[in-house]
CSV table of C-alpha atoms in Angstrom, one decimal:
chain,number,residue,atom,x,y,z
A,1,MET,CA,-106.5,-106.2,-18.7
A,2,HIS,CA,-106.2,-109.7,-17.3
A,3,ALA,CA,-102.8,-109.9,-18.9
A,4,ILE,CA,-101.8,-106.6,-17.3
A,5,SER,CA,-102.9,-107.8,-13.8
A,6,LEU,CA,-100.9,-111.1,-14.3
A,7,SER,CA,-97.9,-109.0,-15.2
A,8,VAL,CA,-98.3,-106.8,-12.1
A,9,GLN,CA,-98.6,-110.0,-9.9
A,10,ARG,CA,-95.4,-111.4,-11.5
A,11,THR,CA,-93.6,-108.2,-10.9
A,12,ILE,CA,-94.7,-108.1,-7.3
A,13,SER,CA,-93.7,-111.7,-6.7
A,14,ALA,CA,-90.3,-111.2,-8.4
A,15,SER,CA,-89.5,-108.1,-6.4
A,16,GLY,CA,-89.8,-110.2,-3.2
A,17,GLY,CA,-92.6,-108.1,-1.6
A,18,LYS,CA,-90.7,-104.8,-2.1
A,19,LEU,CA,-93.9,-103.3,-3.4
A,20,ARG,CA,-95.3,-103.1,0.1
A,21,SER,CA,-92.4,-100.9,1.1
A,22,ARG,CA,-92.7,-98.9,-2.2
A,23,ARG,CA,-89.1,-99.8,-3.3
A,24,LEU,CA,-89.6,-101.3,-6.8
A,25,THR,CA,-86.4,-101.5,-8.8
A,26,LEU,CA,-85.9,-99.4,-11.9
A,27,LEU,CA,-85.7,-102.6,-14.1
A,28,SER,CA,-89.0,-104.0,-12.9
A,29,LEU,CA,-90.7,-100.6,-13.5
A,30,PHE,CA,-89.3,-100.5,-17.0
A,31,GLN,CA,-90.5,-104.0,-17.8
A,32,LEU,CA,-94.0,-103.2,-16.4
A,33,TYR,CA,-94.2,-100.0,-18.5
A,34,SER,CA,-93.1,-101.8,-21.6
A,35,GLN,CA,-95.8,-104.5,-21.2
A,36,ILE,CA,-98.5,-102.0,-20.4
A,37,ARG,CA,-97.6,-99.9,-23.5
A,38,ARG,CA,-97.6,-103.0,-25.6
A,39,TYR,CA,-101.0,-104.1,-24.5
A,40,LYS,CA,-102.3,-100.6,-24.9
A,41,MET,CA,-101.1,-100.2,-28.5
A,42,THR,CA,-101.9,-103.7,-29.8
A,43,PHE,CA,-104.1,-106.6,-29.5
A,44,TYR,CA,-103.0,-110.2,-30.0
A,45,ASN,CA,-100.0,-111.0,-32.3
A,46,ASP,CA,-98.9,-107.4,-32.4
A,47,ILE,CA,-101.8,-106.3,-34.6
A,48,TYR,CA,-102.7,-102.6,-34.3
A,49,PRO,CA,-106.4,-102.0,-33.5
A,50,PHE,CA,-106.7,-98.7,-35.2
A,51,TYR,CA,-106.9,-100.3,-38.7
A,52,PRO,CA,-109.4,-103.1,-39.3
A,53,LEU,CA,-108.0,-106.2,-40.9
A,54,GLN,CA,-110.1,-106.0,-44.0
A,55,ARG,CA,-109.3,-102.5,-45.2
A,56,ILE,CA,-110.6,-101.0,-48.4
A,57,SER,CA,-107.8,-99.5,-50.4
A,58,PHE,CA,-108.0,-96.1,-52.0
A,59,ILE,CA,-109.5,-96.4,-55.5
A,60,PHE,CA,-110.2,-93.0,-57.0
A,61,SER,CA,-110.4,-89.4,-55.6
A,62,GLY,CA,-113.9,-88.2,-55.1
A,63,ARG,CA,-112.9,-84.7,-56.0
A,64,LEU,CA,-111.5,-85.8,-59.4
A,65,LEU,CA,-114.5,-87.9,-60.0
A,66,THR,CA,-116.8,-84.9,-59.4
A,67,ILE,CA,-114.8,-82.7,-61.9
A,68,ILE,CA,-114.8,-85.4,-64.6
A,69,LEU,CA,-118.5,-85.9,-64.2
A,70,VAL,CA,-119.2,-82.2,-64.4
A,71,PHE,CA,-117.3,-81.8,-67.7
A,72,LEU,CA,-118.9,-85.0,-69.1
A,73,VAL,CA,-122.4,-83.7,-68.4
A,74,LEU,CA,-121.4,-80.3,-70.0
A,75,ALA,CA,-120.1,-82.1,-73.1
A,76,SER,CA,-123.2,-84.2,-73.4
A,77,SER,CA,-125.4,-81.1,-73.2
A,78,LEU,CA,-123.4,-79.3,-75.8
A,79,LEU,CA,-123.3,-82.3,-78.1
A,80,LEU,CA,-127.1,-82.4,-78.2
A,81,ILE,CA,-127.1,-79.4,-80.5
A,82,LEU,CA,-125.2,-81.2,-83.2
A,83,PRO,CA,-128.3,-82.7,-85.0
A,84,GLY,CA,-129.5,-79.1,-85.6
A,85,ILE,CA,-126.3,-78.2,-87.5
A,86,ARG,CA,-126.2,-79.0,-91.2
A,87,GLY,CA,-123.5,-80.2,-93.5
A,88,LYS,CA,-119.8,-80.5,-92.7
A,89,SER,CA,-120.1,-77.9,-90.0
A,90,ARG,CA,-121.4,-80.6,-87.7
A,91,ILE,CA,-118.1,-82.4,-87.6
A,92,PHE,CA,-116.2,-79.1,-87.0
A,93,TRP,CA,-118.5,-78.2,-84.1
A,94,MET,CA,-118.1,-81.6,-82.6
A,95,LEU,CA,-114.3,-81.4,-82.7
A,96,ARG,CA,-114.5,-77.8,-81.4
A,97,ILE,CA,-116.6,-78.8,-78.4
A,98,ILE,CA,-114.6,-81.9,-77.5
A,99,THR,CA,-111.2,-80.2,-77.8
A,100,SER,CA,-112.3,-77.1,-75.8
A,101,LEU,CA,-113.8,-79.1,-73.0
A,102,PHE,CA,-110.8,-81.5,-72.9
A,103,ILE,CA,-108.4,-78.5,-72.4
A,104,GLY,CA,-110.6,-77.0,-69.7
A,105,GLY,CA,-111.1,-80.3,-67.9
A,106,VAL,CA,-107.4,-81.1,-67.9
A,107,ILE,CA,-106.5,-77.7,-66.5
A,108,VAL,CA,-108.9,-78.2,-63.6
A,109,VAL,CA,-108.0,-81.8,-63.0
A,110,LEU,CA,-104.3,-81.0,-62.9
A,111,ASN,CA,-104.8,-78.9,-59.8
A,112,PHE,CA,-106.0,-81.9,-57.8
A,113,THR,CA,-104.0,-84.8,-59.0
A,114,ASP,CA,-101.2,-86.3,-56.9
A,115,ASN,CA,-98.8,-87.6,-59.5
A,116,TRP,CA,-96.9,-84.6,-60.7
A,117,ALA,CA,-93.8,-86.4,-59.3
A,118,GLU,CA,-93.4,-89.8,-57.9
A,119,ALA,CA,-91.0,-92.4,-56.6
A,120,ARG,CA,-91.5,-96.1,-56.5
A,121,MET,CA,-89.5,-99.1,-55.2
A,122,THR,CA,-90.0,-102.7,-54.3
A,123,THR,CA,-88.0,-103.6,-51.2
A,124,ASN,CA,-87.8,-105.7,-48.1
A,125,ALA,CA,-88.6,-103.5,-45.0
A,126,THR,CA,-89.7,-103.9,-41.4
A,127,TYR,CA,-93.4,-103.6,-41.1
A,128,LYS,CA,-94.3,-102.5,-37.6
A,129,SER,CA,-92.7,-100.8,-34.6
A,130,PHE,CA,-91.5,-103.1,-31.8
A,131,SER,CA,-91.5,-106.0,-34.3
A,132,SER,CA,-88.8,-107.7,-36.4
A,133,VAL,CA,-91.2,-108.9,-39.0
A,134,VAL,CA,-89.9,-108.1,-42.5
A,135,ILE,CA,-92.2,-107.8,-45.5
A,136,ASN,CA,-91.8,-107.5,-49.2
A,137,ALA,CA,-93.8,-104.6,-50.5
A,138,GLU,CA,-94.0,-101.9,-53.1
A,139,VAL,CA,-93.6,-98.4,-51.6
A,140,GLY,CA,-94.8,-95.4,-53.6
A,141,LEU,CA,-94.6,-91.6,-53.1
A,142,HIS,CA,-96.9,-89.5,-55.2
A,143,VAL,CA,-96.4,-85.7,-55.1
A,144,GLY,CA,-99.2,-83.3,-56.0
A,145,LEU,CA,-99.7,-79.5,-55.8
A,146,TYR,CA,-101.6,-79.7,-52.5
A,147,GLY,CA,-99.8,-82.6,-50.7
A,148,ILE,CA,-98.4,-86.1,-51.0
A,149,ASN,CA,-99.8,-89.6,-51.2
A,150,VAL,CA,-97.9,-92.5,-49.8
A,151,THR,CA,-98.8,-96.1,-50.7
A,152,LEU,CA,-97.7,-99.4,-49.4
A,153,LYS,CA,-98.8,-102.6,-51.1
A,154,GLY,CA,-97.5,-106.0,-50.1
A,155,ASN,CA,-96.1,-108.5,-52.6
A,156,PRO,CA,-98.3,-110.6,-52.1
A,157,VAL,CA,-100.9,-108.4,-50.5
A,158,VAL,CA,-101.7,-110.9,-47.7
A,159,GLN,CA,-98.6,-111.5,-45.5
A,160,PHE,CA,-98.5,-112.8,-41.9
A,161,ASN,CA,-102.3,-113.1,-41.8
A,162,GLU,CA,-102.7,-109.4,-42.5
A,163,THR,CA,-103.7,-107.4,-45.6
A,164,ILE,CA,-101.0,-105.0,-46.5
A,165,ASN,CA,-102.6,-102.3,-48.8
A,166,TYR,CA,-102.2,-98.8,-47.5
A,167,ASN,CA,-102.9,-95.5,-49.2
A,168,GLU,CA,-102.4,-92.4,-47.0
A,169,MET,CA,-102.8,-88.8,-48.0
A,170,PHE,CA,-101.2,-85.8,-46.4
A,171,SER,CA,-101.7,-82.2,-47.4
A,172,TRP,CA,-99.1,-79.5,-47.1
A,173,GLN,CA,-101.1,-77.7,-44.4
A,174,ASP,CA,-101.4,-80.8,-42.2
A,175,LEU,CA,-97.8,-81.9,-42.4
A,176,THR,CA,-96.8,-80.6,-39.0
A,177,GLU,CA,-95.3,-82.3,-36.0
A,178,GLU,CA,-98.8,-83.0,-34.6
A,179,GLU,CA,-100.0,-84.7,-37.7
A,180,TYR,CA,-96.8,-86.8,-37.7
A,181,GLU,CA,-97.5,-87.8,-34.1
A,182,GLU,CA,-101.0,-88.8,-35.0
A,183,ALA,CA,-99.7,-91.0,-37.7
A,184,LEU,CA,-97.4,-92.6,-35.1
A,185,GLU,CA,-100.4,-93.2,-32.8
A,186,LYS,CA,-102.4,-94.7,-35.6
A,187,GLY,CA,-99.7,-97.3,-36.0
A,188,LEU,CA,-98.9,-96.7,-39.7
A,189,PRO,CA,-96.2,-99.0,-41.1
A,190,ASN,CA,-92.6,-98.0,-40.8
A,191,PRO,CA,-92.0,-97.3,-44.6
A,192,ILE,CA,-94.9,-94.8,-44.6
A,193,LEU,CA,-93.7,-93.1,-41.4
A,194,TYR,CA,-90.2,-92.8,-42.8
A,195,ILE,CA,-91.3,-91.0,-46.0
A,196,VAL,CA,-93.8,-88.7,-44.2
A,197,GLU,CA,-91.0,-87.8,-41.7
A,198,LYS,CA,-89.0,-86.4,-44.7
A,199,PHE,CA,-91.7,-83.8,-45.3
A,200,THR,CA,-92.1,-82.6,-41.7
A,201,LEU,CA,-91.1,-79.1,-40.7
A,202,HIS,CA,-88.1,-80.2,-38.7
A,203,SER,CA,-86.7,-82.7,-41.2
A,204,PRO,CA,-83.1,-82.0,-42.2
A,205,CYS,CA,-84.1,-82.4,-45.9
A,206,GLY,CA,-86.5,-79.4,-45.7
A,207,LEU,CA,-88.6,-80.8,-48.6
A,208,ILE,CA,-91.9,-79.4,-47.4
A,209,PHE,CA,-90.8,-75.8,-47.9
A,210,GLN,CA,-89.8,-76.1,-51.5
A,211,TYR,CA,-92.6,-78.5,-52.5
A,212,ARG,CA,-95.3,-76.5,-50.8
A,213,TYR,CA,-94.3,-73.1,-52.3
A,214,SER,CA,-93.7,-74.7,-55.8
A,215,GLY,CA,-97.2,-76.3,-55.6
A,216,ARG,CA,-98.8,-73.1,-54.6
A,217,PHE,CA,-97.4,-71.1,-57.5
A,218,ALA,CA,-98.1,-73.9,-59.9
A,219,SER,CA,-101.7,-74.1,-58.8
A,220,ALA,CA,-102.2,-70.3,-59.0
A,221,THR,CA,-100.9,-70.2,-62.6
A,222,LEU,CA,-103.1,-73.1,-63.6
A,223,TRP,CA,-106.2,-71.3,-62.3
A,224,THR,CA,-105.1,-68.3,-64.3
A,225,ALA,CA,-104.8,-70.5,-67.4
A,226,PHE,CA,-108.3,-71.7,-66.7
A,227,CYS,CA,-109.6,-68.1,-66.7
A,228,SER,CA,-107.7,-67.5,-70.0
A,229,TRP,CA,-109.4,-70.6,-71.5
A,230,LEU,CA,-112.8,-69.3,-70.5
A,231,LEU,CA,-112.1,-65.9,-72.1
A,232,SER,CA,-110.8,-67.5,-75.3
A,233,ASN,CA,-114.1,-69.5,-75.6
A,234,ILE,CA,-116.1,-66.3,-75.2
A,235,LEU,CA,-114.0,-64.5,-77.9
A,236,PHE,CA,-114.5,-67.5,-80.3
A,237,SER,CA,-118.2,-66.8,-80.3
A,238,MET,CA,-117.7,-63.1,-81.2
A,239,PRO,CA,-116.3,-61.5,-84.4
A,240,VAL,CA,-112.8,-61.3,-82.9
A,241,ILE,CA,-111.3,-64.6,-83.9
A,242,LEU,CA,-107.8,-63.1,-83.9
A,243,TYR,CA,-108.0,-62.2,-80.2
A,244,ALA,CA,-109.4,-65.7,-79.4
A,245,GLY,CA,-106.3,-67.2,-80.9
A,246,TYR,CA,-104.1,-64.9,-78.9
A,247,MET,CA,-105.9,-66.0,-75.7
A,248,MET,CA,-105.3,-69.6,-76.5
A,249,ILE,CA,-101.6,-68.8,-76.7
A,250,VAL,CA,-101.8,-67.0,-73.4
A,251,THR,CA,-103.5,-70.1,-71.9
A,252,ALA,CA,-100.6,-72.2,-73.1
A,253,GLY,CA,-98.1,-69.7,-71.6
A,254,PHE,CA,-99.7,-70.0,-68.2
A,255,ILE,CA,-99.6,-73.8,-68.3
A,256,PHE,CA,-95.9,-73.7,-69.2
A,257,PHE,CA,-95.4,-71.2,-66.3
A,258,SER,CA,-97.0,-73.7,-63.9
A,259,MET,CA,-94.7,-76.4,-65.1
A,260,ALA,CA,-91.7,-74.2,-64.6
A,261,SER,CA,-92.8,-73.3,-61.1
A,262,PHE,CA,-93.2,-77.0,-60.2
A,263,SER,CA,-89.8,-77.8,-61.8
A,264,THR,CA,-88.1,-75.7,-59.2
A,265,ILE,CA,-88.3,-78.7,-56.8
A,266,MET,CA,-85.5,-80.3,-58.8
A,267,ASN,CA,-83.2,-77.3,-58.2
A,268,VAL,CA,-82.8,-78.1,-54.5
A,269,PRO,CA,-80.5,-80.9,-53.3
A,270,GLN,CA,-82.3,-84.1,-53.8
A,271,CYS,CA,-83.2,-86.1,-50.7
A,272,VAL,CA,-82.7,-89.8,-51.1
A,273,PHE,CA,-85.4,-92.1,-49.9
A,274,ALA,CA,-83.7,-95.2,-48.5
A,275,ILE,CA,-85.9,-98.1,-47.3
A,276,GLY,CA,-84.3,-101.4,-46.5
A,277,THR,CA,-81.4,-101.9,-48.9
A,278,ASP,CA,-82.9,-99.9,-51.8
A,279,SER,CA,-83.1,-96.1,-52.4
A,280,VAL,CA,-85.0,-94.0,-54.9
A,281,LEU,CA,-85.4,-90.3,-56.0
A,282,THR,CA,-88.5,-88.5,-57.2
A,283,GLU,CA,-89.0,-87.8,-60.9
A,284,TYR,CA,-91.7,-86.2,-63.1
A,285,SER,CA,-94.9,-88.2,-63.5
A,286,HIS,CA,-98.1,-88.4,-65.5
A,287,SER,CA,-99.6,-85.0,-64.6
A,288,PHE,CA,-96.5,-83.1,-65.5
A,289,TRP,CA,-96.3,-84.6,-69.0
A,290,LEU,CA,-100.1,-84.2,-69.4
A,291,ALA,CA,-99.7,-80.5,-68.6
A,292,LEU,CA,-96.9,-80.3,-71.3
A,293,ALA,CA,-99.1,-82.0,-73.9
A,294,THR,CA,-102.0,-79.7,-73.1
A,295,GLY,CA,-99.8,-76.6,-73.4
A,296,VAL,CA,-98.5,-77.7,-76.7
A,297,LEU,CA,-102.0,-78.4,-77.9
A,298,CYS,CA,-103.1,-74.8,-76.9
A,299,THR,CA,-100.1,-73.4,-78.6
A,300,VAL,CA,-100.8,-75.2,-81.9
A,301,ILE,CA,-104.5,-74.2,-81.9
A,302,GLY,CA,-103.7,-70.6,-81.1
A,303,THR,CA,-101.0,-70.4,-83.8
A,304,VAL,CA,-103.2,-72.0,-86.4
A,305,VAL,CA,-106.1,-69.7,-85.7
A,306,VAL,CA,-104.0,-66.5,-85.8
A,307,THR,CA,-102.3,-67.6,-89.0
A,308,LEU,CA,-105.5,-68.5,-90.8
A,309,ASN,CA,-107.2,-65.3,-89.6
A,310,PHE,CA,-104.5,-63.3,-91.5
A,311,LEU,CA,-104.7,-65.4,-94.6
A,312,ILE,CA,-108.4,-66.2,-95.0
A,313,PRO,CA,-110.4,-64.0,-92.5
A,314,GLU,CA,-113.8,-64.4,-94.2
A,315,LYS,CA,-113.6,-68.1,-94.3
A,316,MET,CA,-112.6,-68.2,-90.6
A,317,LYS,CA,-115.7,-66.1,-89.8
A,318,THR,CA,-117.8,-68.5,-91.7
A,319,ALA,CA,-116.2,-71.6,-90.1
A,320,PHE,CA,-116.9,-70.2,-86.6
A,321,SER,CA,-120.4,-69.0,-87.6
A,322,VAL,CA,-119.6,-65.5,-86.8
A,323,GLY,CA,-121.8,-62.9,-88.5
A,324,VAL,CA,-120.8,-59.5,-89.8
A,325,ASP,CA,-121.7,-56.2,-88.3
A,326,GLY,CA,-124.5,-53.9,-89.5
A,327,CYS,CA,-122.0,-51.4,-91.0
A,328,GLU,CA,-120.6,-54.2,-93.1
A,329,ASP,CA,-124.1,-55.1,-94.4
A,330,GLU,CA,-124.3,-51.7,-96.1
A,331,ASP,CA,-121.3,-52.5,-98.3
A,332,ILE,CA,-122.7,-55.8,-99.6
A,333,PHE,CA,-123.2,-55.7,-103.4
A,334,TYR,CA,-126.2,-57.6,-104.6
A,335,GLY,CA,-125.4,-57.5,-108.3
A,336,GLU,CA,-127.3,-56.2,-111.4
A,337,GLY,CA,-131.1,-56.0,-111.2
A,338,TYR,CA,-134.1,-55.0,-113.4
A,339,LEU,CA,-136.5,-52.2,-112.5
A,340,ASN,CA,-139.9,-51.2,-113.9
A,341,SER,CA,-139.6,-47.9,-115.7
A,342,VAL,CA,-143.3,-47.1,-115.0
A,343,PHE,CA,-142.6,-46.7,-111.3
A,344,LEU,CA,-139.5,-44.7,-111.9
A,345,ASP,CA,-141.1,-42.1,-114.1
A,346,GLY,CA,-143.4,-40.1,-112.0
A,347,ALA,CA,-145.2,-38.5,-115.0
A,348,HIS,CA,-146.7,-41.8,-116.1
A,349,SER,CA,-147.7,-42.9,-112.7
A,350,PRO,CA,-151.6,-43.0,-112.3
A,351,LEU,CA,-151.3,-41.6,-108.8
A,352,SER,CA,-149.3,-38.6,-110.0
A,353,LEU,CA,-151.7,-37.9,-112.8
A,354,ARG,CA,-154.7,-37.9,-110.4
A,355,VAL,CA,-152.8,-35.5,-108.1
A,356,LYS,CA,-152.2,-33.1,-111.0
A,357,GLU,CA,-155.9,-33.1,-112.0
A,358,ASP,CA,-157.1,-32.4,-108.5
A,359,HIS,CA,-154.6,-29.5,-108.3
A,360,LEU,CA,-155.9,-28.0,-111.5
């Protein structure tokens, strides 16, 4: 505030006392407004006050950590029954539990990851507004089903007495003009603002429409695949192994449908992200290929189960510890046996002789 008062005094003295007659020139008013805005937005050395100097960068999503912990606890609980299983069936049950929980965990995690598609570049770019400072940093764009994640990491991290390590998340529902204006007021670096602007509603690229709808359909089909996975696990514990195999194939089909839905983002004209002298396009990332691998795994499991169920159905029931029905128990042949003829011949039975004597 002291600096602002000095600026006002200098403006008054420079205008030659014209402030008393309320006739400040347009140039002096603009200079005064610029200085007030500068001192309002920044502290010393053009450092924005909305971010502390020692920021803690984004490490791991709390939502993903919760999902992973839930499946790990579930796996530990199910693996506790292994000591009670005898013979080679113990190894089979261990593989069955681990594989099944891996598929279910991946399907849920894929809904909340932010690396279905990504774009990375290392470039020289201006760091802040109203400043000509140029930094060397790695800029990253990570696209998920529910939003985007923009990262900015300096090379080195500390430049111009400031830690450059940003990780900002924006959901599809929040990417409106108001959210973009809030990002401007927070004083986010120019590379982050440039990328986020590409996903606003009024951007000429129109990326938000295609990315948002593709993400919604992909997420919906993934949750359907999760329901199919649950149903297949229920059927595996019943004497309908064939239908359990079919449901695993259906699970794989929904995973592939989710990938096809997300792939539609590549059908629209690609928007080039140009920062500094470099440019980059988005391409498929880890989550997309993990979904492909999981879908292939479900297809293999389902096909093997269906094939073996037609070839060796009894051994499949034994392997999955599935009992037979009561009607099938009546058809079981116990082999040749030996019977006592005394109990078969009623005439020689002591009980029958006594009954005859009483009758007489």
